mmCIF file of C-alpha atoms in Angstrom:
data_model
loop_
_atom_site.group_PDB
_atom_site.id
_atom_site.type_symbol
_atom_site.label_atom_id
_atom_site.label_comp_id
_atom_site.label_asym_id
_atom_site.label_seq_id
_atom_site.Cartn_x
_atom_site.Cartn_y
_atom_site.Cartn_z
ATOM 1 C CA UNK A 1 67.883 117.442 91.408
ATOM 2 C CA UNK A 2 70.773 119.836 91.101
ATOM 3 C CA UNK A 3 71.660 121.855 88.024
ATOM 4 C CA UNK A 4 75.049 123.124 86.892
ATOM 5 C CA UNK A 5 73.883 126.673 87.520
ATOM 6 C CA UNK A 6 72.749 125.901 91.080
ATOM 7 C CA UNK A 7 76.073 124.227 91.849
ATOM 8 C CA UNK A 8 78.070 127.155 90.465
ATOM 9 C CA UNK A 9 76.044 129.653 92.511
ATOM 10 C CA UNK A 10 76.150 127.681 95.773
ATOM 11 C CA UNK A 11 77.376 130.365 98.197
ATOM 12 C CA UNK A 12 78.814 129.841 101.695
ATOM 13 C CA UNK A 13 76.679 130.335 104.780
ATOM 14 C CA UNK A 14 77.408 130.622 108.467
ATOM 15 C CA UNK A 15 77.419 126.832 108.780
ATOM 16 C CA UNK A 16 78.119 123.997 106.314
ATOM 17 C CA UNK A 17 75.047 122.842 104.407
ATOM 18 C CA UNK A 18 74.064 120.258 101.795
ATOM 19 C CA UNK A 19 72.557 120.527 98.310
ATOM 20 C CA UNK A 20 70.903 117.187 97.523
ATOM 21 C CA UNK A 21 70.842 115.650 94.047
ATOM 22 C CA UNK A 22 68.962 112.518 95.089
ATOM 23 C CA UNK A 23 70.082 108.919 95.390
ATOM 24 C CA UNK A 24 72.343 109.808 98.312
ATOM 25 C CA UNK A 25 74.434 112.294 96.302
ATOM 26 C CA UNK A 26 74.831 115.845 97.579
ATOM 27 C CA UNK A 27 77.093 118.876 97.408
ATOM 28 C CA UNK A 28 78.547 119.861 100.779
ATOM 29 C CA UNK A 29 79.250 123.604 100.963
ATOM 30 C CA UNK A 30 81.486 124.714 103.841
ATOM 31 C CA UNK A 31 81.415 128.044 105.644
ATOM 32 C CA UNK A 32 84.688 128.891 103.866
ATOM 33 C CA UNK A 33 83.113 128.289 100.459
ATOM 34 C CA UNK A 34 84.665 124.919 99.542
ATOM 35 C CA UNK A 35 82.327 122.557 97.706
ATOM 36 C CA UNK A 36 82.685 118.787 98.118
ATOM 37 C CA UNK A 37 80.767 115.942 96.516
ATOM 38 C CA UNK A 38 79.555 113.353 99.005
ATOM 39 C CA UNK A 39 77.320 110.300 98.790
ATOM 40 C CA UNK A 40 75.549 108.594 101.669
ATOM 41 C CA UNK A 41 74.816 104.906 101.150
ATOM 42 C CA UNK A 42 74.070 101.752 103.082
ATOM 43 C CA UNK A 43 75.987 98.499 102.697
ATOM 44 C CA UNK A 44 74.513 95.665 104.692
ATOM 45 C CA UNK A 45 73.461 97.096 108.032
ATOM 46 C CA UNK A 46 75.963 99.952 108.021
ATOM 47 C CA UNK A 47 75.624 103.503 106.775
ATOM 48 C CA UNK A 48 78.641 105.123 105.144
ATOM 49 C CA UNK A 49 79.639 108.252 103.256
ATOM 50 C CA UNK A 50 81.828 108.274 100.164
ATOM 51 C CA UNK A 51 83.947 111.290 99.213
ATOM 52 C CA UNK A 52 83.611 111.778 95.454
ATOM 53 C CA UNK A 53 85.860 114.787 94.921
ATOM 54 C CA UNK A 54 85.913 118.559 94.927
ATOM 55 C CA UNK A 55 83.850 120.864 92.721
ATOM 56 C CA UNK A 56 84.686 122.170 90.096
ATOM 57 C CA UNK A 57 87.448 119.567 89.554
ATOM 58 C CA UNK A 58 84.668 116.968 89.604
ATOM 59 C CA UNK A 59 81.652 118.193 87.665
ATOM 60 C CA UNK A 60 78.024 117.401 88.423
ATOM 61 C CA UNK A 61 77.937 114.859 85.581
ATOM 62 C CA UNK A 62 81.089 113.145 86.870
ATOM 63 C CA UNK A 63 79.715 113.027 90.416
ATOM 64 C CA UNK A 64 76.536 111.391 89.104
ATOM 65 C CA UNK A 65 78.621 108.823 87.211
ATOM 66 C CA UNK A 66 80.460 107.988 90.442
ATOM 67 C CA UNK A 67 77.120 107.628 92.238
ATOM 68 C CA UNK A 68 76.005 105.134 89.588
ATOM 69 C CA UNK A 69 79.267 103.206 89.945
ATOM 70 C CA UNK A 70 78.817 102.909 93.722
ATOM 71 C CA UNK A 71 75.227 101.742 93.302
ATOM 72 C CA UNK A 72 76.399 99.054 90.853
ATOM 73 C CA UNK A 73 79.049 97.889 93.320
ATOM 74 C CA UNK A 74 76.466 97.590 96.091
ATOM 75 C CA UNK A 75 74.117 95.673 93.783
ATOM 76 C CA UNK A 76 76.952 93.232 93.033
ATOM 77 C CA UNK A 77 77.689 92.743 96.729
ATOM 78 C CA UNK A 78 80.909 94.787 96.663
ATOM 79 C CA UNK A 79 81.672 97.047 99.611
ATOM 80 C CA UNK A 80 82.570 100.441 98.040
ATOM 81 C CA UNK A 81 84.767 101.450 100.990
ATOM 82 C CA UNK A 82 86.739 98.203 100.867
ATOM 83 C CA UNK A 83 87.138 98.507 97.100
ATOM 84 C CA UNK A 84 88.553 102.031 97.439
ATOM 85 C CA UNK A 85 91.150 100.751 99.904
ATOM 86 C CA UNK A 86 92.159 97.932 97.554
ATOM 87 C CA UNK A 87 92.355 100.319 94.590
ATOM 88 C CA UNK A 88 94.573 102.634 96.624
ATOM 89 C CA UNK A 89 96.981 99.775 97.324
ATOM 90 C CA UNK A 90 97.015 98.274 93.833
ATOM 91 C CA UNK A 91 96.674 101.538 91.903
ATOM 92 C CA UNK A 92 100.436 102.267 91.629
ATOM 93 C CA UNK A 93 100.953 98.781 90.162
ATOM 94 C CA UNK A 94 98.151 99.020 87.620
ATOM 95 C CA UNK A 95 100.317 100.647 84.942
ATOM 96 C CA UNK A 96 103.131 98.114 85.396
ATOM 97 C CA UNK A 97 101.072 95.169 84.289
ATOM 98 C CA UNK A 98 102.736 93.582 81.268
ATOM 99 C CA UNK A 99 103.828 89.971 81.661
ATOM 100 C CA UNK A 100 107.484 90.954 81.286
ATOM 101 C CA UNK A 101 107.233 93.770 83.854
ATOM 102 C CA UNK A 102 105.550 91.487 86.391
ATOM 103 C CA UNK A 103 108.048 88.684 85.698
ATOM 104 C CA UNK A 104 111.030 90.992 86.208
ATOM 105 C CA UNK A 105 109.489 92.292 89.422
ATOM 106 C CA UNK A 106 109.052 88.695 90.610
ATOM 107 C CA UNK A 107 112.671 87.894 89.700
ATOM 108 C CA UNK A 108 113.851 90.930 91.657
ATOM 109 C CA UNK A 109 111.849 89.683 94.641
ATOM 110 C CA UNK A 110 113.581 86.298 94.319
ATOM 111 C CA UNK A 111 116.994 88.016 94.377
ATOM 112 C CA UNK A 112 116.117 90.044 97.466
ATOM 113 C CA UNK A 113 114.942 86.863 99.175
ATOM 114 C CA UNK A 114 118.442 85.457 98.756
ATOM 115 C CA UNK A 115 117.854 83.023 95.898
ATOM 116 C CA UNK A 116 121.146 81.935 94.343
ATOM 117 C CA UNK A 117 122.326 83.852 91.287
ATOM 118 C CA UNK A 118 122.455 80.565 89.379
ATOM 119 C CA UNK A 119 118.798 79.880 90.195
ATOM 120 C CA UNK A 120 117.665 83.386 89.221
ATOM 121 C CA UNK A 121 119.719 83.086 86.039
ATOM 122 C CA UNK A 122 117.933 79.866 85.081
ATOM 123 C CA UNK A 123 114.529 81.422 85.749
ATOM 124 C CA UNK A 124 115.474 84.456 83.649
ATOM 125 C CA UNK A 125 116.639 82.187 80.827
ATOM 126 C CA UNK A 126 113.351 80.280 80.892
ATOM 127 C CA UNK A 127 111.193 83.412 80.855
ATOM 128 C CA UNK A 128 113.041 84.784 77.841
ATOM 129 C CA UNK A 129 111.297 82.083 75.789
ATOM 130 C CA UNK A 130 107.975 83.739 76.678
ATOM 131 C CA UNK A 131 108.815 87.435 76.279
ATOM 132 C CA UNK A 132 108.697 87.634 72.446
ATOM 133 C CA UNK A 133 105.107 86.322 72.403
ATOM 134 C CA UNK A 134 103.440 87.491 75.629
ATOM 135 C CA UNK A 135 106.002 89.843 77.177
ATOM 136 C CA UNK A 136 104.100 93.013 76.240
ATOM 137 C CA UNK A 137 100.631 91.578 76.912
ATOM 138 C CA UNK A 138 98.753 92.638 80.038
ATOM 139 C CA UNK A 139 99.289 89.761 82.431
ATOM 140 C CA UNK A 140 95.623 89.711 83.442
ATOM 141 C CA UNK A 141 94.456 89.376 79.826
ATOM 142 C CA UNK A 142 96.667 86.474 78.735
ATOM 143 C CA UNK A 143 94.675 83.374 77.801
ATOM 144 C CA UNK A 144 95.711 79.747 78.127
ATOM 145 C CA UNK A 145 96.065 79.232 74.329
ATOM 146 C CA UNK A 146 98.575 82.114 74.158
ATOM 147 C CA UNK A 147 100.728 80.537 76.841
ATOM 148 C CA UNK A 148 100.366 77.145 75.162
ATOM 149 C CA UNK A 149 101.687 78.634 71.904
ATOM 150 C CA UNK A 150 104.846 79.706 73.753
ATOM 151 C CA UNK A 151 105.306 76.225 75.180
ATOM 152 C CA UNK A 152 104.603 74.481 71.868
ATOM 153 C CA UNK A 153 107.396 76.507 70.244
ATOM 154 C CA UNK A 154 109.816 75.169 72.863
ATOM 155 C CA UNK A 155 108.539 71.618 72.391
ATOM 156 C CA UNK A 156 109.087 71.816 68.623
ATOM 157 C CA UNK A 157 112.798 72.114 69.321
ATOM 158 C CA UNK A 158 112.630 68.845 71.236
ATOM 159 C CA UNK A 159 113.062 70.568 74.608
ATOM 160 C CA UNK A 160 110.170 68.892 76.399
ATOM 161 C CA UNK A 161 111.530 69.225 79.918
ATOM 162 C CA UNK A 162 112.350 72.896 79.307
ATOM 163 C CA UNK A 163 108.738 73.482 78.245
ATOM 164 C CA UNK A 164 107.481 71.888 81.459
ATOM 165 C CA UNK A 165 109.810 74.017 83.577
ATOM 166 C CA UNK A 166 108.754 77.133 81.685
ATOM 167 C CA UNK A 167 105.105 76.323 82.400
ATOM 168 C CA UNK A 168 105.881 76.020 86.109
ATOM 169 C CA UNK A 169 107.840 79.288 86.109
ATOM 170 C CA UNK A 170 105.086 81.169 84.266
ATOM 171 C CA UNK A 171 102.639 79.834 86.850
ATOM 172 C CA UNK A 172 104.688 81.466 89.599
ATOM 173 C CA UNK A 173 104.616 84.773 87.698
ATOM 174 C CA UNK A 174 100.827 84.585 87.293
ATOM 175 C CA UNK A 175 100.360 83.820 90.984
ATOM 176 C CA UNK A 176 102.545 86.810 91.873
ATOM 177 C CA UNK A 177 100.394 88.937 89.552
ATOM 178 C CA UNK A 178 97.287 87.737 91.403
ATOM 179 C CA UNK A 179 98.847 88.594 94.768
ATOM 180 C CA UNK A 180 99.675 92.124 93.582
ATOM 181 C CA UNK A 181 96.249 92.766 92.073
ATOM 182 C CA UNK A 182 97.166 92.591 88.387
ATOM 183 C CA UNK A 183 95.531 89.294 87.449
ATOM 184 C CA UNK A 184 92.537 87.301 88.621
ATOM 185 C CA UNK A 185 93.690 83.773 87.883
ATOM 186 C CA UNK A 186 96.635 81.574 86.975
ATOM 187 C CA UNK A 187 96.034 80.429 83.390
ATOM 188 C CA UNK A 188 98.960 78.001 83.573
ATOM 189 C CA UNK A 189 96.697 75.743 85.647
ATOM 190 C CA UNK A 190 94.515 75.240 82.552
ATOM 191 C CA UNK A 191 97.433 73.610 80.713
ATOM 192 C CA UNK A 192 97.913 70.639 82.999
ATOM 193 C CA UNK A 193 98.157 67.590 80.785
ATOM 194 C CA UNK A 194 98.605 69.672 77.619
ATOM 195 C CA UNK A 195 102.364 69.223 77.303
ATOM 196 C CA UNK A 196 104.339 66.262 76.030
ATOM 197 C CA UNK A 197 105.712 64.141 78.861
ATOM 198 C CA UNK A 198 109.367 63.411 78.033
ATOM 199 C CA UNK A 199 110.473 59.800 78.094
ATOM 200 C CA UNK A 200 112.683 59.158 81.086
ATOM 201 C CA UNK A 201 116.051 57.592 80.275
ATOM 202 C CA UNK A 202 117.505 55.782 83.257
ATOM 203 C CA UNK A 203 121.270 56.056 83.637
ATOM 204 C CA UNK A 204 123.539 53.257 84.753
ATOM 205 C CA UNK A 205 124.088 53.251 88.510
ATOM 206 C CA UNK A 206 126.692 51.779 90.829
ATOM 207 C CA UNK A 207 124.871 49.549 93.295
ATOM 208 C CA UNK A 208 127.466 47.133 94.714
ATOM 209 C CA UNK A 209 130.432 47.593 97.096
ATOM 210 C CA UNK A 210 132.767 46.141 94.477
ATOM 211 C CA UNK A 211 131.749 48.726 91.875
ATOM 212 C CA UNK A 212 131.958 51.515 94.466
ATOM 213 C CA UNK A 213 135.493 50.502 95.370
ATOM 214 C CA UNK A 214 136.519 50.537 91.719
ATOM 215 C CA UNK A 215 135.111 54.055 91.340
ATOM 216 C CA UNK A 216 136.965 55.372 94.391
ATOM 217 C CA UNK A 217 140.247 53.850 93.177
ATOM 218 C CA UNK A 218 139.695 55.443 89.763
ATOM 219 C CA UNK A 219 139.172 58.823 91.447
ATOM 220 C CA UNK A 220 142.379 58.436 93.449
ATOM 221 C CA UNK A 221 144.268 57.534 90.265
ATOM 222 C CA UNK A 222 142.968 60.569 88.350
ATOM 223 C CA UNK A 223 145.906 62.655 87.115
ATOM 224 C CA UNK A 224 144.147 65.599 85.500
ATOM 225 C CA UNK A 225 143.434 69.092 86.851
ATOM 226 C CA UNK A 226 144.125 69.314 90.621
ATOM 227 C CA UNK A 227 140.883 71.237 91.210
ATOM 228 C CA UNK A 228 138.873 68.558 89.403
ATOM 229 C CA UNK A 229 140.708 65.865 91.360
ATOM 230 C CA UNK A 230 139.844 67.597 94.639
ATOM 231 C CA UNK A 231 136.189 67.912 93.618
ATOM 232 C CA UNK A 232 136.014 64.231 92.651
ATOM 233 C CA UNK A 233 137.492 63.187 95.989
ATOM 234 C CA UNK A 234 135.044 65.415 97.879
ATOM 235 C CA UNK A 235 131.930 64.342 95.945
ATOM 236 C CA UNK A 236 131.432 60.921 97.643
ATOM 237 C CA UNK A 237 131.282 62.642 101.038
ATOM 238 C CA UNK A 238 128.653 65.292 100.260
ATOM 239 C CA UNK A 239 126.391 63.771 97.557
ATOM 240 C CA UNK A 240 125.463 67.062 95.874
ATOM 241 C CA UNK A 241 124.916 67.955 92.238
ATOM 242 C CA UNK A 242 128.016 68.915 90.206
ATOM 243 C CA UNK A 243 126.784 72.501 89.880
ATOM 244 C CA UNK A 244 126.280 72.802 93.634
ATOM 245 C CA UNK A 245 129.763 71.430 94.250
ATOM 246 C CA UNK A 246 131.289 73.953 91.829
ATOM 247 C CA UNK A 247 129.506 76.828 93.590
ATOM 248 C CA UNK A 248 130.440 75.674 97.098
ATOM 249 C CA UNK A 249 132.370 78.119 99.260
#
């Protein structure tokens, strides 16, 4: 096994050479005098070498800790090389991991995908119910009861359908967090059946030609705002929601 003194005194030679510490860990000393920590290991049927850093930035104790970490990964069936690649990709996102930060990132993605401003506005409005309670929590640490508390607060106001839509929207945020490496699972899935199902109130509908004719004559006779009159006359031809008709270009 190596000692701190031996590592400090490792001098360059004509060719690169290794100082072994056991367990696959060694100090590689180049002809120019640089000293690199390396670890040889086997995963499955393949041999590989992990770069653990440069001495003295990485001390002997730190190199040994990294060796132990790699051995634990192998014991758990995790490929150390693959894990390093994943960590390199997800690392920059690791510090931007609060629920609110992930949600705002997801909303920005929706905007760049061309979602309508009205749609993004509704999603933003829904998520603002959640921010005071779980906005600052790490998205990967949020538990189902925490999310349920947010939804129960909305239900107490009698807004049952809003609570259901908020649950669906939060689920999309959690799934985005999973895709970007900041959560392992979508806890909204655990709340299926936990919310109050609002009673559906059926509205009166026009179902006969006679009633339809009366409606069209009433539209023609409308004497209010010209813009409203134009919209009413157009509506029977396009069958869209009022909001969609107002936003039409």
